[in-house]
XYZ file of C-alpha atoms in Angstrom:
198
model
C 16.656 -17.105 1.988
C 14.780 -13.893 2.688
C 13.295 -11.984 -0.235
C 13.327 -8.341 -1.277
C 10.041 -6.432 -1.360
C 9.491 -3.629 -3.847
C 6.614 -1.265 -3.139
C 5.236 1.071 -5.807
C 2.179 3.309 -5.704
C 0.347 5.691 -8.017
C -2.818 7.595 -7.191
C -4.824 6.938 -10.381
C -5.046 4.475 -13.273
C -3.853 7.218 -15.637
C -0.475 7.297 -13.886
C 2.325 4.817 -14.534
C 4.765 3.088 -12.188
C 7.354 2.699 -14.984
C 9.881 5.152 -13.535
C 9.456 3.648 -10.066
C 9.840 0.116 -11.485
C 13.072 0.832 -13.346
C 14.793 2.408 -10.358
C 13.620 -0.093 -7.726
C 14.252 -3.219 -9.841
C 17.783 -2.052 -10.636
C 18.494 -1.649 -6.907
C 16.896 -5.028 -6.098
C 19.044 -6.705 -8.760
C 22.172 -5.192 -7.201
C 21.167 -6.633 -3.808
C 20.514 -10.083 -5.271
C 17.824 -12.529 -4.247
C 14.179 -13.177 -5.066
C 12.058 -10.064 -5.573
C 8.358 -9.655 -4.730
C 6.638 -6.593 -6.220
C 3.674 -4.887 -4.537
C 1.793 -2.190 -6.487
C -1.137 -0.065 -5.273
C -3.248 2.264 -7.386
C -4.759 4.360 -4.622
C -4.420 7.775 -3.013
C -1.528 8.027 -0.594
C -3.951 9.351 2.041
C -5.852 6.050 2.241
C -5.175 4.382 5.569
C -5.596 0.890 4.179
C -3.937 -0.226 0.966
C -4.265 -3.883 -0.031
C -0.763 -4.369 -1.423
C 0.936 -2.352 1.333
C -0.964 -4.327 3.976
C 0.096 -7.598 2.315
C 3.721 -6.477 2.181
C 3.721 -5.488 5.858
C 2.201 -8.874 6.753
C 5.195 -10.433 4.967
C 7.555 -8.176 6.937
C 5.956 -9.356 10.191
C 6.253 -12.974 9.038
C 10.005 -12.529 8.485
C 9.852 -13.018 4.698
C 11.864 -9.941 3.659
C 15.372 -8.639 4.230
C 14.680 -5.256 2.590
C 11.864 -3.028 1.344
C 12.612 -0.857 -1.673
C 10.512 2.115 -2.767
C 11.156 4.989 -5.147
C 10.380 7.753 -2.616
C 9.259 7.679 0.991
C 6.003 9.459 0.057
C 5.057 6.405 -2.047
C 5.185 4.349 1.144
C 3.740 6.425 4.021
C 0.519 8.441 3.968
C 1.834 10.977 6.474
C 4.974 11.667 8.432
C 3.527 9.889 11.470
C 2.494 6.852 9.392
C 5.906 6.732 7.740
C 7.660 6.914 11.112
C 5.502 4.054 12.395
C 6.387 1.932 9.352
C 10.101 2.743 9.637
C 10.016 1.752 13.301
C 8.281 -1.509 12.444
C 10.743 -2.326 9.634
C 13.621 -1.580 12.000
C 12.178 -3.804 14.736
C 11.982 -6.736 12.282
C 15.505 -6.109 10.998
C 14.279 -5.150 7.524
C 16.326 -2.585 5.623
C 14.615 0.319 3.884
C 15.791 1.747 0.575
C 14.328 4.841 -1.122
C 16.154 4.851 -4.447
C 15.559 8.450 -5.555
C 16.386 9.876 -2.116
C 19.585 7.862 -1.562
C 18.296 6.355 1.679
C 19.597 2.860 2.387
C 19.581 1.249 5.822
C 20.556 -2.244 4.611
C 24.294 -1.832 5.187
C 24.207 -0.091 8.563
C 24.541 3.231 6.737
C 24.862 5.782 9.578
C 23.764 8.766 7.446
C 20.587 7.006 6.269
C 19.795 5.883 9.812
C 20.257 9.452 11.040
C 17.837 10.712 8.338
C 15.238 8.152 9.400
C 15.651 8.972 13.094
C 15.208 12.682 12.322
C 12.017 11.845 10.392
C 10.728 9.779 13.315
C 11.558 12.563 15.793
C 9.712 15.119 13.655
C 6.719 12.765 13.411
C 6.695 12.295 17.191
C 6.847 16.076 17.638
C 3.936 16.479 15.184
C 1.863 13.891 17.104
C 2.532 15.604 20.432
C 1.596 19.028 18.985
C -1.688 17.653 17.612
C -2.456 16.048 20.990
C -1.609 19.296 22.811
C -3.871 21.347 20.496
C -6.701 18.821 20.904
C -6.484 18.906 24.706
C -6.358 22.729 24.691
C -9.437 22.820 22.460
C -11.336 20.438 24.746
C -10.394 22.485 27.812
C -11.543 25.716 26.122
C -14.843 24.065 25.157
C -15.408 22.904 28.745
C -14.793 26.467 30.013
C -17.414 27.729 27.550
C -19.876 25.247 29.041
C -19.955 22.873 26.092
C -20.991 19.361 27.093
C -18.483 16.936 25.646
C -19.057 13.353 24.637
C -21.953 11.481 23.236
C -25.383 12.807 24.235
C -27.306 10.629 26.667
C -30.611 9.291 25.375
C -33.741 10.892 26.791
C -35.188 9.047 29.791
C -38.580 10.785 29.849
C -40.986 8.592 27.886
C -44.265 9.974 26.543
C -47.210 7.856 27.770
C -48.237 6.724 24.274
C -44.740 5.486 23.443
C -44.338 3.935 26.904
C -47.402 1.765 26.281
C -46.170 0.791 22.831
C -42.714 -0.056 24.174
C -44.132 -2.186 27.006
C -46.304 -4.055 24.530
C -43.340 -4.702 22.205
C -41.137 -5.898 25.078
C -43.917 -8.098 26.515
C -44.259 -9.776 23.118
C -40.502 -10.137 22.724
C -38.413 -9.515 25.871
C -35.165 -9.996 23.885
C -36.038 -7.310 21.314
C -32.876 -5.427 20.423
C -32.552 -1.705 21.110
C -32.041 -1.091 17.378
C -35.367 -2.747 16.487
C -37.080 -1.059 19.423
C -35.756 2.319 18.268
C -37.081 1.730 14.733
C -40.497 0.723 16.034
C -40.722 3.748 18.348
C -39.166 6.248 15.947
C -36.350 7.250 18.298
C -32.565 6.902 18.351
C -30.943 3.692 19.539
C -29.464 5.575 22.519
C -32.893 6.832 23.540
C -34.422 3.340 23.119
C -31.628 1.909 25.269
C -32.151 4.550 27.983
C -35.931 4.001 27.944
C -35.519 0.202 28.120
C -33.209 0.543 31.139
C -35.634 2.885 32.895
C -38.549 0.386 32.870
């Protein structure tokens, strides 16, 4: 039988999950079945959270029938992240319950599903706006003559360094660019460009 996952999060050790625990456990009890609790003490902006990652691995493994949280902001770090998680839960047939926001997709609740689809649409709109602004910024930079991308390492080698580099490579032809860069006092990109130019 599939289990129920409860996810709780606070940002600091000084905060308590007590209010989240009471609400989510009561809802889990009403659903019935074995409950697995995941608790993170970490900022909501962190992209990787140990307990959240473990819970989502369980979702992907088909262990859970529902995920319960107190509020959606406890779960997702941003609207886009939340939309991604909702989409993933939906694709694995896992219901989502946010107890304080009266969202429950476990019983084919059409109102809750509509709320989630609106959230996902807003997140998609936000992603497309960010992409559009980024592309516009890049285009404006190109028009101003800004060279985009990573700078290419210098290919002109001073004679003194050229001799030193040849000596190092003769002694060890498999010398890495990182070690060569350290020995010559240049960037790895420059060492790579110089090595290629020999």
